[in-house]
Coordinates of C-alpha atoms in Angstrom, one line a residue:
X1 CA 0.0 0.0 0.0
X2 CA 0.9 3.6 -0.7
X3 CA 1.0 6.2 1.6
X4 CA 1.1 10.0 0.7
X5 CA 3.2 12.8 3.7
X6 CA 1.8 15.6 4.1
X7 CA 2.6 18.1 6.4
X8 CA 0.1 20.6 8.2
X9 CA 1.0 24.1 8.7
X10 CA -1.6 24.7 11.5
X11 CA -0.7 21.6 13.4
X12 CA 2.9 21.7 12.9
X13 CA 2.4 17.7 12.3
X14 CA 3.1 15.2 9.7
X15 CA 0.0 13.5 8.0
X16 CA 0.3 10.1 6.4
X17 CA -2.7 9.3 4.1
X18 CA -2.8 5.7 2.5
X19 CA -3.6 5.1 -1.0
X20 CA -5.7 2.3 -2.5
X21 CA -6.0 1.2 -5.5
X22 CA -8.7 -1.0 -6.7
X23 CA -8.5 -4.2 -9.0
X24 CA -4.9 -4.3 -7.6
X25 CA -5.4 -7.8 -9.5
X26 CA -5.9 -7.0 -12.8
X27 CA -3.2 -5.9 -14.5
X28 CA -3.5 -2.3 -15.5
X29 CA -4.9 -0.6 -12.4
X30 CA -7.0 2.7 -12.4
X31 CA -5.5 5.8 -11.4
X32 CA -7.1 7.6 -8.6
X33 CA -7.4 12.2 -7.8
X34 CA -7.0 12.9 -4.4
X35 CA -8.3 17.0 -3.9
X36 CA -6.7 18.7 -1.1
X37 CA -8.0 22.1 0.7
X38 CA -4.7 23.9 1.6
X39 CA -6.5 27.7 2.6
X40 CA -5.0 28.7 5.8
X41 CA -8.2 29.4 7.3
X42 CA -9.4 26.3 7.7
X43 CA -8.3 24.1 10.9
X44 CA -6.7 21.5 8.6
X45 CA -5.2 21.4 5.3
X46 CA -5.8 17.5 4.8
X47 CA -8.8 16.6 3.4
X48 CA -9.9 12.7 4.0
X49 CA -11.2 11.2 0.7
X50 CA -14.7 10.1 0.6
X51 CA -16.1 8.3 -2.3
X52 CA -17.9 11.4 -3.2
X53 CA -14.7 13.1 -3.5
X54 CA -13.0 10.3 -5.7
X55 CA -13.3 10.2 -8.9
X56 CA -12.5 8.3 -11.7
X57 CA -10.2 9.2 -14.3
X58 CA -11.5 9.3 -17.8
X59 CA -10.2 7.0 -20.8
X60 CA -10.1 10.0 -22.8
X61 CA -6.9 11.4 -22.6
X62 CA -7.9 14.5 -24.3
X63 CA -10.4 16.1 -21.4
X64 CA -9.0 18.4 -18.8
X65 CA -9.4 17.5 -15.3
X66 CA -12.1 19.6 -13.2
X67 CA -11.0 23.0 -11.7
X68 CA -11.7 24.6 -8.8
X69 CA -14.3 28.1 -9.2
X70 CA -12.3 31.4 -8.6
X71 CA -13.9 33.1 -5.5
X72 CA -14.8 36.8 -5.9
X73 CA -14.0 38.1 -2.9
X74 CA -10.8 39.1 -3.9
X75 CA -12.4 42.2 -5.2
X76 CA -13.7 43.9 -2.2
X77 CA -10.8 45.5 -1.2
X78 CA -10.0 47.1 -3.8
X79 CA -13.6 49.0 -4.1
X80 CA -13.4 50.0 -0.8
X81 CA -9.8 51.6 -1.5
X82 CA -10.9 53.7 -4.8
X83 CA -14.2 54.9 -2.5
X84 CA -11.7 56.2 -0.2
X85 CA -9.1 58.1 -2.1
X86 CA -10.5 61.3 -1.7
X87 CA -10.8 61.1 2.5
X88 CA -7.8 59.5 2.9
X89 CA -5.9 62.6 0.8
X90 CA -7.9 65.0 2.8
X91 CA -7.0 63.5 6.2
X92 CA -3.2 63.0 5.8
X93 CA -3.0 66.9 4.4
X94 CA -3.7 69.3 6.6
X95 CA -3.3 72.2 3.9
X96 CA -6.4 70.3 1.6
X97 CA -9.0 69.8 4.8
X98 CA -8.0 73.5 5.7
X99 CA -8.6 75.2 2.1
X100 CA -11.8 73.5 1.6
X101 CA -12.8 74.5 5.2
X102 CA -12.5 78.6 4.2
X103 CA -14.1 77.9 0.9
X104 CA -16.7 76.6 2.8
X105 CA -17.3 79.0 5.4
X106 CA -16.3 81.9 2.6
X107 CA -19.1 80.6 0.7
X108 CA -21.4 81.1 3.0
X109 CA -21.0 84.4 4.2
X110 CA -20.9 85.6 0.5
X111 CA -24.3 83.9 0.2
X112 CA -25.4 85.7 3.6
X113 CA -24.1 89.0 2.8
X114 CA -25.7 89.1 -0.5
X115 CA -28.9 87.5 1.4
X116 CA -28.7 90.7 3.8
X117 CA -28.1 92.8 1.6
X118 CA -30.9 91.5 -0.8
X119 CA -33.4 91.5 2.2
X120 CA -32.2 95.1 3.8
X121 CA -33.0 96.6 0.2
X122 CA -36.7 94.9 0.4
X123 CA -37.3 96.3 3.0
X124 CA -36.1 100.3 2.7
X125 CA -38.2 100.2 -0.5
X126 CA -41.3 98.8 1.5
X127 CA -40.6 100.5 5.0
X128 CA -38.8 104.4 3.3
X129 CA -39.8 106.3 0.6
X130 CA -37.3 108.8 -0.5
X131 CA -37.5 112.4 -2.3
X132 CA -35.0 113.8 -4.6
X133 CA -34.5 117.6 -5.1
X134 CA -32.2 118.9 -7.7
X135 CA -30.2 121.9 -7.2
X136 CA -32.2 123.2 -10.9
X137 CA -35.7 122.8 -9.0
X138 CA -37.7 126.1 -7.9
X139 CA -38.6 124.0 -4.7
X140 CA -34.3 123.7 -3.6
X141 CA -34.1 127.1 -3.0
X142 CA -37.7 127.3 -0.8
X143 CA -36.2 124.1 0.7
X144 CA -33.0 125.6 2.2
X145 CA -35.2 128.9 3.1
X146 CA -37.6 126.6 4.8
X147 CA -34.2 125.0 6.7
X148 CA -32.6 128.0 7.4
X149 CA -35.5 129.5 9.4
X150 CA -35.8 126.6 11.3
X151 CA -32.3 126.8 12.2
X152 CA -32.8 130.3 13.3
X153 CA -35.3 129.1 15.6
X154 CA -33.3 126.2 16.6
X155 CA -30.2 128.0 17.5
X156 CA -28.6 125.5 14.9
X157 CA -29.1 122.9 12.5
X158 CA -26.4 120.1 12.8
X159 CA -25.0 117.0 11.1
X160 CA -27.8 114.4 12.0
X161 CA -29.2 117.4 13.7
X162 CA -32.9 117.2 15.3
X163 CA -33.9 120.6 14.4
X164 CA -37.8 121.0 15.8
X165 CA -39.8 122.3 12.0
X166 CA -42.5 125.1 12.9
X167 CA -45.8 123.3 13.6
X168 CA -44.4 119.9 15.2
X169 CA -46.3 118.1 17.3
X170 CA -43.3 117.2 19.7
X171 CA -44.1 119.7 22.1
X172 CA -46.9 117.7 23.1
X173 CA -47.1 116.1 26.9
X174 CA -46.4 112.6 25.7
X175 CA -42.9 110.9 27.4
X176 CA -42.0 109.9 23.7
X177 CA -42.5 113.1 22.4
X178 CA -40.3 115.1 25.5
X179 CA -37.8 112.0 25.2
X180 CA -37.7 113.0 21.1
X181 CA -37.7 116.6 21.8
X182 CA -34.9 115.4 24.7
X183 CA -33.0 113.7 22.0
X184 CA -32.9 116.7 18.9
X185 CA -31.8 118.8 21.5
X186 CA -29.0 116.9 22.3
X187 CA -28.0 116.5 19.2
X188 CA -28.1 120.1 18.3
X189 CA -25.7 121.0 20.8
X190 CA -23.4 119.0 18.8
X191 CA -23.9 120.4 15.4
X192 CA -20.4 120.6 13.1
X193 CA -21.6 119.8 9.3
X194 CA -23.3 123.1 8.3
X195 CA -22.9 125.9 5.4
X196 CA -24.2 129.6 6.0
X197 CA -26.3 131.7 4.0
X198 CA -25.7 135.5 4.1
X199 CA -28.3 138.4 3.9
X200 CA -27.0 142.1 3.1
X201 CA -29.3 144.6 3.1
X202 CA -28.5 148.2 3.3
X203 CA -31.8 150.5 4.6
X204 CA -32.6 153.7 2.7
X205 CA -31.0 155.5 5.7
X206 CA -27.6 153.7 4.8
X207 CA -27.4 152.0 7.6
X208 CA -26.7 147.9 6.9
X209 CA -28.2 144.8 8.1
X210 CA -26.4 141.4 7.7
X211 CA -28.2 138.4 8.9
X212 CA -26.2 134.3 9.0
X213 CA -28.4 131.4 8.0
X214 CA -27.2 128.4 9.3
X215 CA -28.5 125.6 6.6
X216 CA -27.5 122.0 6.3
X217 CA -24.3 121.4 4.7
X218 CA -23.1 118.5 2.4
X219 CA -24.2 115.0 4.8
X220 CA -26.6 113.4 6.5
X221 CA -29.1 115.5 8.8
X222 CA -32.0 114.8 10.5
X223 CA -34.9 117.0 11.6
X224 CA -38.8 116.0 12.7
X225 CA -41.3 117.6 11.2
X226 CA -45.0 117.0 12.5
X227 CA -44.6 114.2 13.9
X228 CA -42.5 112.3 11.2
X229 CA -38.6 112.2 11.4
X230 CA -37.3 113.0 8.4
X231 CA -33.5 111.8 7.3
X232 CA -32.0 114.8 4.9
X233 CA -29.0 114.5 3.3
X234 CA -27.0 117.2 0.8
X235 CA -24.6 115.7 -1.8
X236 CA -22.6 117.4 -4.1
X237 CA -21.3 115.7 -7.0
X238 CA -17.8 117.2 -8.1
X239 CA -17.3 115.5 -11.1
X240 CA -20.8 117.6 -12.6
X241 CA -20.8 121.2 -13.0
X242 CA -23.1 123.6 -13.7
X243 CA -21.7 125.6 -16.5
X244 CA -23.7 128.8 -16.3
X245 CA -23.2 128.9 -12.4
X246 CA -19.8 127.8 -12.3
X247 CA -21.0 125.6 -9.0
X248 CA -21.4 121.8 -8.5
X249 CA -24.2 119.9 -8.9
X250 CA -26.3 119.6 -5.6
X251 CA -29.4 117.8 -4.4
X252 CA -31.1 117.2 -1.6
X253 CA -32.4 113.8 -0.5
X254 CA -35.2 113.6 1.6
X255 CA -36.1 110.0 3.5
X256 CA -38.9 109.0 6.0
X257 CA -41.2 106.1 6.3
X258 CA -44.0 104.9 3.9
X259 CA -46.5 105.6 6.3
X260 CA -45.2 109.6 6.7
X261 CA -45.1 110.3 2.4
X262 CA -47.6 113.2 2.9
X263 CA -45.3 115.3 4.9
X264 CA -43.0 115.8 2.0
X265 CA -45.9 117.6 -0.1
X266 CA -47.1 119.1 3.4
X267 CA -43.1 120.4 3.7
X268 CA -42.7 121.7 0.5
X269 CA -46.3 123.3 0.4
X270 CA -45.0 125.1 3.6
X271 CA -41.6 125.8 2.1
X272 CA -43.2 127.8 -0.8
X273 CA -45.1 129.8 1.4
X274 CA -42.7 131.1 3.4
X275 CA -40.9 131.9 0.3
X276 CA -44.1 134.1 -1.4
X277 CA -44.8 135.2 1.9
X278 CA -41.1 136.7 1.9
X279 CA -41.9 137.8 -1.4
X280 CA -45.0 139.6 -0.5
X281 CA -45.4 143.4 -1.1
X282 CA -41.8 143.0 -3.0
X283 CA -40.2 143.5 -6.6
X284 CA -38.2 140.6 -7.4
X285 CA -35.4 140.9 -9.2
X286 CA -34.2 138.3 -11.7
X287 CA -30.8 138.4 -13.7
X288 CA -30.0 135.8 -16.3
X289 CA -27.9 132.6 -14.7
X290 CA -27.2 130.1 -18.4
X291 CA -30.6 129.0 -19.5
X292 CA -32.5 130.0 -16.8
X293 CA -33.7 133.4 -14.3
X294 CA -32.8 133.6 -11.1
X295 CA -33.4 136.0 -8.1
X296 CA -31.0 138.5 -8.2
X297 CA -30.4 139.5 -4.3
X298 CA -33.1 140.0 -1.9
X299 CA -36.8 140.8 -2.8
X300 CA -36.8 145.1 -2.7
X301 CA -39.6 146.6 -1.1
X302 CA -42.5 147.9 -4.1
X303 CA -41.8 151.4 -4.9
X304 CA -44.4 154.2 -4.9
X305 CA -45.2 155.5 -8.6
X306 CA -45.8 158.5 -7.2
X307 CA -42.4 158.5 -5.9
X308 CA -40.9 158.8 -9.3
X309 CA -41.9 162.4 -10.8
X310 CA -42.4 162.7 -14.7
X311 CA -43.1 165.5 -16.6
X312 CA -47.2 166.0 -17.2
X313 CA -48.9 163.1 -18.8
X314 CA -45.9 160.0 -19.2
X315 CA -46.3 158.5 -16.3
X316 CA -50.1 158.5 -16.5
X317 CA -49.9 157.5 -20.4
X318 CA -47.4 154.8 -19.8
X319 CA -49.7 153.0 -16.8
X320 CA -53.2 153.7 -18.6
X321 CA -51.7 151.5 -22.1
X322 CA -49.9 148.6 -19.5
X323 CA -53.3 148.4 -17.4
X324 CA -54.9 147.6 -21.0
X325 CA -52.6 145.3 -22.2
X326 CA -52.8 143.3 -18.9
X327 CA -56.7 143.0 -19.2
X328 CA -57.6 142.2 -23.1
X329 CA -55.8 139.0 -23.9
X330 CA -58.6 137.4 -25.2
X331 CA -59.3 140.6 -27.1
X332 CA -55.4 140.0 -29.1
X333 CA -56.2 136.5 -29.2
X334 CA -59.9 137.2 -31.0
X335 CA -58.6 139.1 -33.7
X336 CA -55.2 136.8 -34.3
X337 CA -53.1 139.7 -33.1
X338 CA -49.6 138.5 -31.0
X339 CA -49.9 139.1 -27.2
X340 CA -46.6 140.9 -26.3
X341 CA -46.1 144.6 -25.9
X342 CA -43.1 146.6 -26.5
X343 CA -42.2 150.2 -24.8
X344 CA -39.6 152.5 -25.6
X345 CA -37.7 155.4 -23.0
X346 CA -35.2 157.4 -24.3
X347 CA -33.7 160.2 -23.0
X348 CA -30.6 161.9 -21.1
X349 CA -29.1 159.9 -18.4
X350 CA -30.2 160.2 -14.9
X351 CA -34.0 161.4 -16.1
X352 CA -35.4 158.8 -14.0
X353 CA -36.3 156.0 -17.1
X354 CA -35.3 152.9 -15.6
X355 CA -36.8 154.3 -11.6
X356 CA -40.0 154.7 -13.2
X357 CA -40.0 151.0 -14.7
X358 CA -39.2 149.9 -11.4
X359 CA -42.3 151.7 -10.3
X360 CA -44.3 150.5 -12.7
X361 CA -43.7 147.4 -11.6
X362 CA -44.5 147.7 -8.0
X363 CA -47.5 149.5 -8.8
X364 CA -48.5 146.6 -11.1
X365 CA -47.5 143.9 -8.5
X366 CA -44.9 142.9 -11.1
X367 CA -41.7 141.4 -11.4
X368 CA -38.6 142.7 -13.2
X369 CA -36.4 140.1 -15.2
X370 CA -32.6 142.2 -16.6
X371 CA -31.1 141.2 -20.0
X372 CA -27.7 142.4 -20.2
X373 CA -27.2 141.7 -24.3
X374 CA -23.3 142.1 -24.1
X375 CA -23.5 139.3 -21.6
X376 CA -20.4 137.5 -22.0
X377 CA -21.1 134.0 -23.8
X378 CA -25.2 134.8 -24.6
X379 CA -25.9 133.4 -28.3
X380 CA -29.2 134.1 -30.3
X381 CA -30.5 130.4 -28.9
X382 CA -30.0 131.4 -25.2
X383 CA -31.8 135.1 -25.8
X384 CA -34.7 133.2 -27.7
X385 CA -35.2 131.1 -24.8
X386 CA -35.0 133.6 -21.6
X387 CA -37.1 136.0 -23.6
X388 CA -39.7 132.7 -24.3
X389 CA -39.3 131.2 -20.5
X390 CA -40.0 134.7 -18.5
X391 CA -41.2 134.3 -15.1
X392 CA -45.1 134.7 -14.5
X393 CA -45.8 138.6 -14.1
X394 CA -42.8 139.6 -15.2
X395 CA -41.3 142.9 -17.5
X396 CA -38.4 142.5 -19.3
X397 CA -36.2 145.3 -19.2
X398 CA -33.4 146.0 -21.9
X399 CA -31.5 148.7 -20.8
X400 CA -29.2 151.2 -22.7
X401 CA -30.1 149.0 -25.9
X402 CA -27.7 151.5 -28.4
X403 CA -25.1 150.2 -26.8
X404 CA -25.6 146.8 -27.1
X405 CA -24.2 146.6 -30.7
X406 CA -22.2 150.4 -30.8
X407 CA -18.8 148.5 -30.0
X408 CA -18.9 145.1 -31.8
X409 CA -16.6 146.3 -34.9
X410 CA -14.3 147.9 -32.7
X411 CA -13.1 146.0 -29.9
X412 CA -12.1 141.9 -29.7
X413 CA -14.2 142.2 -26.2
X414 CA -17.2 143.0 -28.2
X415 CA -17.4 139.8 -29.7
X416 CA -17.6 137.9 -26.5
X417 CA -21.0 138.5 -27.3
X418 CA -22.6 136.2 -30.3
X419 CA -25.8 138.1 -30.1
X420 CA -26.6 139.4 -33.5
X421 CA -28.8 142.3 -34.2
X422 CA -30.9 139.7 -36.6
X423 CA -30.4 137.5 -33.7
X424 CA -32.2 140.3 -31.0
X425 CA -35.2 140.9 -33.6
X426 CA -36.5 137.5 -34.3
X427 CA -36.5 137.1 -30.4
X428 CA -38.8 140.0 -30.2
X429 CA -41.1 139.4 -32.4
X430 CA -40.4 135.8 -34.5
X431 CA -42.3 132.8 -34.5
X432 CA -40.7 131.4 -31.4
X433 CA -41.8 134.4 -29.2
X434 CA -43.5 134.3 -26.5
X435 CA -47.2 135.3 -25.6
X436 CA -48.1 137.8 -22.7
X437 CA -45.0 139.1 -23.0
X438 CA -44.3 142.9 -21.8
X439 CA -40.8 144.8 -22.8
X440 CA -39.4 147.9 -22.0
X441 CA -36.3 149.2 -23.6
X442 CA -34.3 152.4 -22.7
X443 CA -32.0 154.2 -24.5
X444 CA -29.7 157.3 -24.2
X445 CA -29.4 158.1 -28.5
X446 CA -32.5 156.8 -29.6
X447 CA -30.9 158.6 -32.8
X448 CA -28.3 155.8 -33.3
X449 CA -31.2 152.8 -32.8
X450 CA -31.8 151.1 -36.5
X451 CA -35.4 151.8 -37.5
X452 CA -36.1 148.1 -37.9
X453 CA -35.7 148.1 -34.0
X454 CA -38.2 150.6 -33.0
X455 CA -41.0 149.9 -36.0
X456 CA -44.6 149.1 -34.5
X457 CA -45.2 145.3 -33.9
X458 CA -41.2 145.4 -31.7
X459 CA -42.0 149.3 -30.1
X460 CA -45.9 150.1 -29.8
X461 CA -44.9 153.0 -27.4
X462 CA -42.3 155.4 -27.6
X463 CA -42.1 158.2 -24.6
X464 CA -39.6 160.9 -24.2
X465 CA -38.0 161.6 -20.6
X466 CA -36.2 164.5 -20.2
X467 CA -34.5 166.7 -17.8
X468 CA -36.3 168.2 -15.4
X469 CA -39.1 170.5 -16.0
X470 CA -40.3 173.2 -13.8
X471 CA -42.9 171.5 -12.6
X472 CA -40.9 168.3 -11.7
X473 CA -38.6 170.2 -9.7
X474 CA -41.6 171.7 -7.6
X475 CA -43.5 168.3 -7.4
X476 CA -40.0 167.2 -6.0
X477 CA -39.3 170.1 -3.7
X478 CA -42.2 169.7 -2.0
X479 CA -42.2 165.7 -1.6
X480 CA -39.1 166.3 0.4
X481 CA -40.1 169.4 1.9
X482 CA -44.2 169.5 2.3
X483 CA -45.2 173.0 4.0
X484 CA -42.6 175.3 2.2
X485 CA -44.2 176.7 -0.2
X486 CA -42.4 179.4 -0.2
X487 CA -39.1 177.9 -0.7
X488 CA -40.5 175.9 -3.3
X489 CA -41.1 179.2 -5.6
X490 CA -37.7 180.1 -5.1
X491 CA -35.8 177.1 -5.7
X492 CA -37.5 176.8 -9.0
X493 CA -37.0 180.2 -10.3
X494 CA -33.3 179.2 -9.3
X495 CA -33.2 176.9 -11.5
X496 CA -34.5 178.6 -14.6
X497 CA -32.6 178.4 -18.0
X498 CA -30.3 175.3 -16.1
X499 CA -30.5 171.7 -17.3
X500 CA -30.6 169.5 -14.3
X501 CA -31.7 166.3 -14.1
X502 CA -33.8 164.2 -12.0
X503 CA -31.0 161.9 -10.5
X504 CA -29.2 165.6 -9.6
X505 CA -32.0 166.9 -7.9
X506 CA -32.8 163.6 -6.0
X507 CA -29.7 163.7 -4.8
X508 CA -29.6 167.4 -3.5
X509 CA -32.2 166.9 -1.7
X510 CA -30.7 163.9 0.0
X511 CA -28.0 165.9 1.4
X512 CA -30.3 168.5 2.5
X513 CA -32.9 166.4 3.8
X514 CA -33.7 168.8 7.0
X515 CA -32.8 171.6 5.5
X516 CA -34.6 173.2 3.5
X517 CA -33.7 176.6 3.2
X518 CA -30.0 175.5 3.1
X519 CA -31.6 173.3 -0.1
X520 CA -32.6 176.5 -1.5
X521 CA -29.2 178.8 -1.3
X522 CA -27.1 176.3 -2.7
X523 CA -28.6 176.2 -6.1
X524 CA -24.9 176.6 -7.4
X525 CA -24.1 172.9 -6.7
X526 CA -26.6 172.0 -9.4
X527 CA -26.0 174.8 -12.1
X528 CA -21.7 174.8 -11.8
X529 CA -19.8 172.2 -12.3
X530 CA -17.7 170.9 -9.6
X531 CA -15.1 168.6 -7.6
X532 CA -16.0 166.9 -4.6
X533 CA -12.5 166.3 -2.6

C-alpha cells in the first residue's frame, strides 16, 4: 500500500494518508485524484477522501481535469480603496482639509451677505420712501429757506441734527414726544456739518443789516417735522458742473417712512409759502444765470409811482396802455393779433427812465427780469429762450439797448457776445416768441437805434424823458419838503434856464434832507460844475 506525507502548517504535524488502489489484480490498475483544501483558514489542510470526493479518471486522454471556481471576494478591497481616495488625501494633508474648510465658510457668508443685503434693500423700498430735489428745482431754493428759518429758531441745524420744524407736534405732553424733543436737542448742541447763507441789506438810511443762515451742509441731517422724522441728506457731485453757475451739482435727499409720504408735499407746500410770503409786497429781481432766471439779491420793497416824478402826462400814459394790455388778452387772441407789448424810453441819463419802470412794476405787482445783451457767452439760442421762459408777471427790461451793438466792430471784447442784431429781432417778435410778453427798452441816442428796431409790432410806445421841467422840480421840492411853499417858488426860479436832471435833484435833496432853506441857497451845486475832494 501507498502512503502520501503531508505536512500541516496549522498543526505543525506530519500526516500520512494511505492510497488504495482498486482491482490491484488486474493488470493495468486505475488511477485515482485525491483534492486537497490547503486555505489557511481552515483548521486542517488534509482533506480525507470520501467516495464522493473520488473520482475516476476518464479513458479519454484529451479532457481536462475539473477545476476549482475562482472566488470573488478578492475584489472587495480594492472597491473600498478607490471609494476612499479622496478622505484619505484629505485626512493626511492638513493644507487640503483646511482650504476646503475657508471655501466653505467663505461661501457662505458671501451667500449671507448678498442674502442681507438683498433683504435690507426689500425692505427700505417697503418701510422708506425717498424724495430727490435737484439743485435746478424752484422747490431747492424754498427748501434751504424753509431750513434756514428753522435753524434760526433752533439756535442751529447740525450734522444728524434734530432741528424741531414750525408746527411739530413734539411739544406735546407725551414721554415719547419730551424724550424725542430730549433727544434733537441733544443732538443740536453738537452740530459741526453746516454751510451759511448770508443776507445784506443796506436800509434807505444807509445803515446795513447782515443776517447768517445756518443751513444744512453737504451730509446726512435729521430733523422732525409733525410728527415724522425726516433723514436729509445734501450731496454734491464734483465731477458735474453747472456751467452757467460755475458751481457743483447739488441735491437734496429727503427719506422717511412709507407711512409719513404726505409730509414731504405738506413740507414743500409750507416751504413755498414762506418763500411768497417773503416775497409779499416786494419786486423781485431776476438776472440771467445760463438758460434760466434767477433772483437776483433780496426781494426790494414795491416802490411808490408817485415817488418817481415825470413830466405832465408820461407817467399817466405809460400805466393807462400797460393796465390795457394786462386785461384784453382774449381781445389780441380774438382778432389773431400777438400778445406781447413793447415800450420804448429814451432820453438823457439820470431822467429817471429805468426808476419809473421799477415803479411801474410795484405799482403793477410785477416782477422785473434784466437782460444784459453784451453778456459775456449769450448766443441768439439762449436770448430766444429767456425771452420765451420769463417768469409769471414779469417785464423784461433791456437797458441802454444803443449800446448793445455800438462796440462790436471795434473791440475783440465786443465779440464775447454772439448776439446778432438779426439775432435780437426775431426774439422779439419771430415765430418762437412768447405770448403775454411785456418789454421795456431804454435808450440814451435813440438817434443811433436802427429803424427796424423801434418799428410798431417790436416798439408800440415810444415816450420821451427828459431833464427836469419846472414842474418836476416843484413836485420834487415839495415831496421832500411838504409845508414850504415858499421855498418851493424860489428854488424853482433858481433853476430857470439850467438843465438839471432828476438823479441831480434827488440827490440834492438827500443831502439836504432837514434843511430846506440851506436846499434853497445852494442852487450853485446844481448849475456849476464841480469837484468833490
Amino acid at each position: 500500500m501507498a502512503t502520501l506525507n503531508l505536512h500541516d502548517p496549522a498543526t505543525a504535524e506530519a500526516v500520512s494518508i494511505p492510497l488504495e488502489t482498486q482491482g490491484a489484480s488486474s493488470s493495468h490498475p486505475q488511477p485515482q485524484i485525491i483534492y486537497i483544501n490547503t486555505r489557511p483558514s481552515l483548521p486542517s489542510s488534509t482533506t480525507t477522501p470520501t467516495p464522493s470526493s473520488t473520482y475516476p479518471a476518464q479513458s479519454n486522454p484529451s479532457s481536462s481535469s475539473p477545476q476549482p471556481s475562482t472566488s470573488t471576494s478578492s475584489t472587495v478591497p480594492e472597491t473600498k480603496e478607490q471609494k476612499g481616495f479622496i478622505k484619505t488625501v484629505l485626512d493626511s494633508n492638513p493644507y487640503f482639509s483646511a482650504g476646503f474648510g475657508l471655501m466653505a465658510v467663505g461661501a457662505g457668508l458671501t451667500i449671507l451677505r448678498k442674502g442681507t443685503v438683498s433683504g435690507a434693500s426689500i425692505l427700505r423700498r417697503q418701510l422708506l420712501v425717498t424724495l430727490e430735489i435737484p439743485s435746478k428745482d424752484k422747490s431747492y431754493l424754498w427748501f434751504l429757506h424753509w431750513m434756514s428759518s428753522q435753524s434760526r429758531g433752533a439756535s442751529s441745524l447740525a450734522h444728524t441734527s434734530g432741528a424741531e420744524a414750525a408746527g411739530s407736534s413734539s411739544s406735546g405732553n407725551g414721554i415719547f414726544a419730551r424724550l424725542s424733543d430730549r433727544v434733537a436737542n441733544k443732538v443740536n448742541r453738537r452740530s459741526q456739518f453746516l454751510a451759511v447763507q448770508t443776507e445784506f441789506k443796506q436800509h434807505d438810511n444807509g445803515s446795513v443789516t447782515t443776517r447768517f443762515n445756518l443751513v444744512p451742509g453737504n451730509g446726512k441731517h435729521l430733523i422732525r417735522y409733525n410728527g415724522a422724522w425726516i433723514q436729509v441728506e445734501r450731496t454734491r457731485d464734483a465731477k458735474m458742473m453747472d456751467m452757467t453757475t460755475g458751481t457743483p451739482w447739488e441735491t437734496v435727499t429727503l427719506t422717511t417712512l412709507s407711512r409719513d409720504r404726505q409730509v414731504f408735499t405738506e413740507l414743500l407746500q409750507e416751504a413755498q409759502k414762506m418763500a411768497l410770503l417773503n416775497q409779499e409786497g416786494k419786486t423781485v429781481i431776476y438776472t440771467s444765470w445760463g438758460p434760466e432766471w434767477r433772483p437776483f439779491g433780496q426781494p426790494r420793497k414795491r416802490r411808490v409811482l408817485e415817488s418817481v416824478i415825470l413830466d405832465e402826462g408820461i407817467g399817466e400814459r405809460i400805466v393807462r396802455d400797460v393796465r390795457e394790455f394786462v386785461k384784453n388778452e382774449k381781445w389780441y387772441a380774438d382778432r389773431g393779433i400777438p400778445y406781447r407789448r413793447g415800450y420804448l424810453l429814451y432820453g438823457p441819463p439820470g431822467s429817471g427812465k429805468t426808476s419809473f419802470i421799477q415803479a411801474l412794476a410795484g405799482e403793477l405787482e410785477y416782477n422785473i427780469c434784466i437782460l444784459n445783451l453784451s453778456e459775456r457767452g449769450l448766443t441768439n439760442d439762449r436770448l430766444n429762450h429767456l425771452l420765451t421762459n420769463l417768469p409769471e408777471r414779469s417785464i423784461m427790461l433791456l437797458e441802454d439797448i444803443d449800446a448793445a451793438f455800438a462796440k462790436r466792430d471795434k473791440t475783440q471784447e465786443g465779440f464775447q457776445s454772439m448776439v446778432t442784431f438779426s439775432g435780437l429781432l426775431n426774439a422779439l417778435d419771430g415765430v418762437a416768441s412768447s405770448e403775454g410778453r411785456i418789454i421795456f427798452m431804454t435808450t440814451n441816442h435813440i438817434e443811433v437805434l436802427d429803424s427796424a428796431l423801434i418799428r410798431p409790432g417790436r416798439v408800440d410806445l415810444r415816450e420821451y424823458v427828459g431833464d427836469a421841467t419846472p414842474l418836476q422840480i416843484r413836485k420834487m421840492f415839495k415831496r421832500f419838503y411838504e409845508k414850504e411853499d415858499v421855498l418851493a417858488d424860489k428854488f424853482v426860479k433858481s433853476l430857470e434856464g439850467h438843465k438839471v436832471s432828476t438823479a441831480a435833484l434827488q440827490g440834492h435833496f438827500v443831502h439836504f434832507k432837514d434843511r430846506p432853506e440851506d436846499a434853497c441857497n445852494s442852487v450853485y451845486y446844481l448849475t456849476t460844475p464841480h469837484r468833490v475832494d
